[in-house]
């Protein structure tokens, strides 16, 4: 799917919802409001390297830094910055739309900027495991205005019905937004020659009980 101009929010949300319903994933190019993408690009470029932390794998107690699996550095978004707040608002609107259309019961959204330096990668992994009621829907927005396809750094998505077979590859061009069911699709980030910026995010269910506040980070 390839559109060259931004769509009204509801049209874009409808495209995403239709693809999620039929295929479990959606890839859209260049259809987000351009001011939104531009603001986030500027924001991530303005952050100093010290603002990022080494990304880990696993949740809370199991949290590990394993550089053979994952090399990127991350910074969680917060509402303190206007560009970051705009993205959080936009995702809140998407959440509302998807809940209305697909009854997904999405409750919260968390997301971080990611910076992959040249050579960095994220090996094949799942973002969530069935039955754990944690991450339901993954979103990835790329923020690389001058990406050369020869740079590598593609996101490789594997098939939900055969985890060894490649489904598709996504070049991390600015404004490309990928959405997929977190429990269904293994995926990996290939090493790149250049600096690769993105926002990875997850919609979660509300799995809180009186004893246990979920989601944690
Ligand atoms: O940056 C990407 O293309 C995907 C990142 C990813 O899989 C993750 O952060 O879990
Ligand atoms: Fe992932």
XYZ file of C-alpha atoms and ligand atoms in Angstrom:
228
model
C 0.000 0.000 0.000
C 1.509 3.338 -0.907
C -0.111 6.747 -0.602
C 1.747 9.973 -1.262
C -0.391 12.435 0.687
C -1.710 12.601 4.203
C -5.211 11.355 4.833
C -7.813 12.579 7.270
C -7.189 10.808 10.575
C -10.340 8.695 10.342
C -9.466 7.544 6.815
C -6.038 6.448 7.952
C -7.419 4.708 11.035
C -9.942 2.918 8.813
C -7.138 1.680 6.511
C -5.228 0.338 9.496
C -8.327 -1.302 10.980
C -9.234 -2.987 7.669
C -5.733 -4.448 7.267
C -5.564 -5.571 10.887
C -8.879 -7.326 10.520
C -7.968 -9.135 7.279
C -4.211 -9.718 7.724
C -3.300 -9.011 11.360
C -0.872 -6.293 10.282
C -0.811 -2.985 8.417
C 1.900 -0.949 6.695
C 1.151 2.607 5.551
C 3.550 5.060 3.941
C 3.456 8.833 3.969
C -0.115 9.259 5.138
C 0.384 10.607 8.648
C -0.071 14.351 9.193
C 3.265 15.736 7.946
C 3.566 18.217 10.841
C 3.305 15.320 13.300
C 6.143 13.352 11.689
C 8.258 16.490 11.196
C 7.848 17.478 14.871
C 8.920 14.026 16.046
C 11.902 13.996 13.675
C 13.063 17.329 15.058
C 12.504 16.135 18.603
C 14.511 12.936 18.243
C 17.328 14.756 16.431
C 17.490 17.359 19.215
C 17.936 14.744 21.962
C 21.516 14.179 23.044
C 22.966 10.694 23.082
C 22.937 10.794 26.939
C 19.151 11.045 26.834
C 18.971 7.425 25.634
C 19.499 4.242 27.667
C 20.608 0.817 26.501
C 17.504 -1.238 25.655
C 16.871 -4.497 27.473
C 14.826 -7.618 26.867
C 12.142 -9.111 29.124
C 9.957 -7.339 31.657
C 10.840 -5.865 35.040
C 12.455 -8.624 37.147
C 13.577 -10.550 34.081
C 14.915 -7.391 32.480
C 18.319 -8.106 30.966
C 20.804 -6.305 28.801
C 21.786 -8.844 26.174
C 23.821 -7.263 23.425
C 23.735 -10.421 21.339
C 19.953 -9.975 20.980
C 19.450 -6.262 20.884
C 21.721 -3.243 20.476
C 19.457 -0.206 20.212
C 19.223 2.647 22.690
C 15.852 3.951 23.774
C 14.079 6.839 25.435
C 10.467 6.580 26.640
C 8.106 9.301 25.421
C 6.337 11.554 27.883
C 3.765 14.292 27.679
C 6.313 16.918 28.773
C 7.385 17.639 25.214
C 4.782 18.998 22.750
C 5.855 16.767 19.842
C 5.824 13.686 22.055
C 2.433 14.699 23.446
C 1.094 15.025 19.891
C 2.102 11.436 19.158
C 0.551 10.189 22.410
C -2.667 12.044 21.522
C -2.676 10.612 18.024
C -2.232 7.090 19.343
C -5.024 7.696 21.874
C -7.303 8.559 18.947
C -6.187 5.428 17.073
C -6.852 3.346 20.192
C -10.361 4.710 20.491
C -11.037 4.049 16.822
C -9.703 0.475 16.914
C -11.664 -0.315 20.056
C -14.818 0.954 18.387
C -14.237 -0.900 15.116
C -12.485 -4.089 16.207
C -13.414 -4.424 19.908
C -9.773 -4.955 20.819
C -10.176 -3.655 24.377
C -6.945 -1.653 24.141
C -6.331 0.161 27.413
C -2.942 1.821 27.598
C -0.161 2.825 25.215
C 3.544 3.047 25.948
C 6.244 3.960 23.466
C 9.900 4.831 23.176
C 12.202 6.439 20.670
C 14.815 3.988 19.467
C 18.212 4.815 18.037
C 20.099 2.082 16.200
C 23.645 3.189 15.456
C 25.450 1.754 12.432
C 25.708 -2.014 12.908
C 23.004 -2.193 15.603
C 20.249 -4.807 15.256
C 17.426 -6.527 17.089
C 17.360 -10.276 16.487
C 14.174 -12.132 15.627
C 11.743 -11.920 18.535
C 8.101 -11.682 19.587
C 6.836 -8.596 21.406
C 4.348 -10.603 23.489
C 3.509 -14.160 24.410
C 0.068 -15.631 24.110
C -1.953 -15.771 27.293
C 0.080 -13.156 29.124
C -2.418 -10.429 28.287
C 0.263 -7.849 28.016
C 1.143 -6.294 24.697
C -1.628 -6.668 22.134
C -0.740 -4.381 19.285
C 2.701 -3.145 18.223
C 3.252 0.132 16.368
C 6.489 1.308 14.763
C 6.891 4.759 13.212
C 10.119 5.556 11.388
C 11.822 8.948 11.597
C 14.578 8.907 8.962
C 13.987 11.725 6.466
C 16.941 10.875 4.215
C 17.072 7.080 4.385
C 18.897 5.434 1.496
C 17.476 1.950 0.816
C 21.082 0.695 0.434
C 21.547 1.454 4.142
C 19.790 -1.762 5.170
C 18.087 -1.556 8.568
C 14.876 -3.136 7.293
C 12.258 -4.516 9.637
C 11.709 -8.154 8.604
C 8.291 -9.519 9.556
C 7.769 -13.298 9.548
C 4.532 -15.108 8.830
C 2.121 -15.716 11.673
C 1.387 -19.251 10.375
C 5.040 -20.164 9.681
C 7.568 -18.346 11.833
C 10.449 -19.420 9.560
C 9.020 -17.799 6.439
C 9.493 -14.146 5.691
C 6.265 -12.220 5.156
C 7.569 -8.791 4.239
C 10.376 -6.269 4.711
C 9.891 -2.636 5.628
C 12.429 0.082 4.782
C 12.504 2.610 7.651
C 11.530 5.708 5.644
C 10.192 8.646 7.599
C 6.446 8.540 8.036
C 6.053 4.800 7.438
C 3.847 3.330 10.163
C 3.733 -0.414 10.838
C 1.077 -1.948 13.092
C 0.777 -5.651 13.929
C -0.720 -8.041 16.458
C 2.079 -8.440 19.023
C 1.434 -12.133 19.776
C 1.309 -13.249 16.147
C 4.313 -11.991 14.191
C 8.000 -12.660 14.893
C 10.148 -9.858 13.508
C 13.696 -8.535 13.486
C 15.665 -5.384 12.720
C 18.558 -5.888 10.300
C 21.805 -3.975 10.861
C 22.062 -0.662 9.036
C 24.921 1.453 7.736
C 23.440 4.666 9.086
C 21.771 6.006 12.236
C 18.208 4.660 12.344
C 15.500 6.417 14.372
C 11.985 5.226 15.201
C 9.229 5.153 17.783
C 8.230 1.654 18.880
C 5.015 1.421 20.893
C 2.554 -1.064 22.324
C -1.108 -1.017 23.163
C -1.907 -3.152 26.162
C -4.956 -4.619 27.793
C -5.947 -3.628 31.294
C -4.870 -6.668 33.287
C -4.855 -5.004 36.708
C -6.115 -6.778 39.793
C -6.246 -5.441 43.353
C -2.890 -7.047 44.169
C -1.074 -6.419 40.968
C -0.959 -3.219 38.991
C -0.440 -4.086 35.346
C 0.927 -2.835 33.010
C 4.248 -2.095 34.642
C 7.105 -0.930 32.455
O 12.336 -0.692 14.767
C 11.717 -1.632 14.303
O 11.556 -1.761 13.077
C 11.139 -2.702 15.218
C 11.587 -2.588 16.665
C 11.125 -3.738 17.515
O 10.847 -4.812 17.048
C 10.958 -3.555 18.976
O 11.403 -2.530 19.523
O 10.378 -4.464 19.622
Fe 9.678 -5.972 18.437
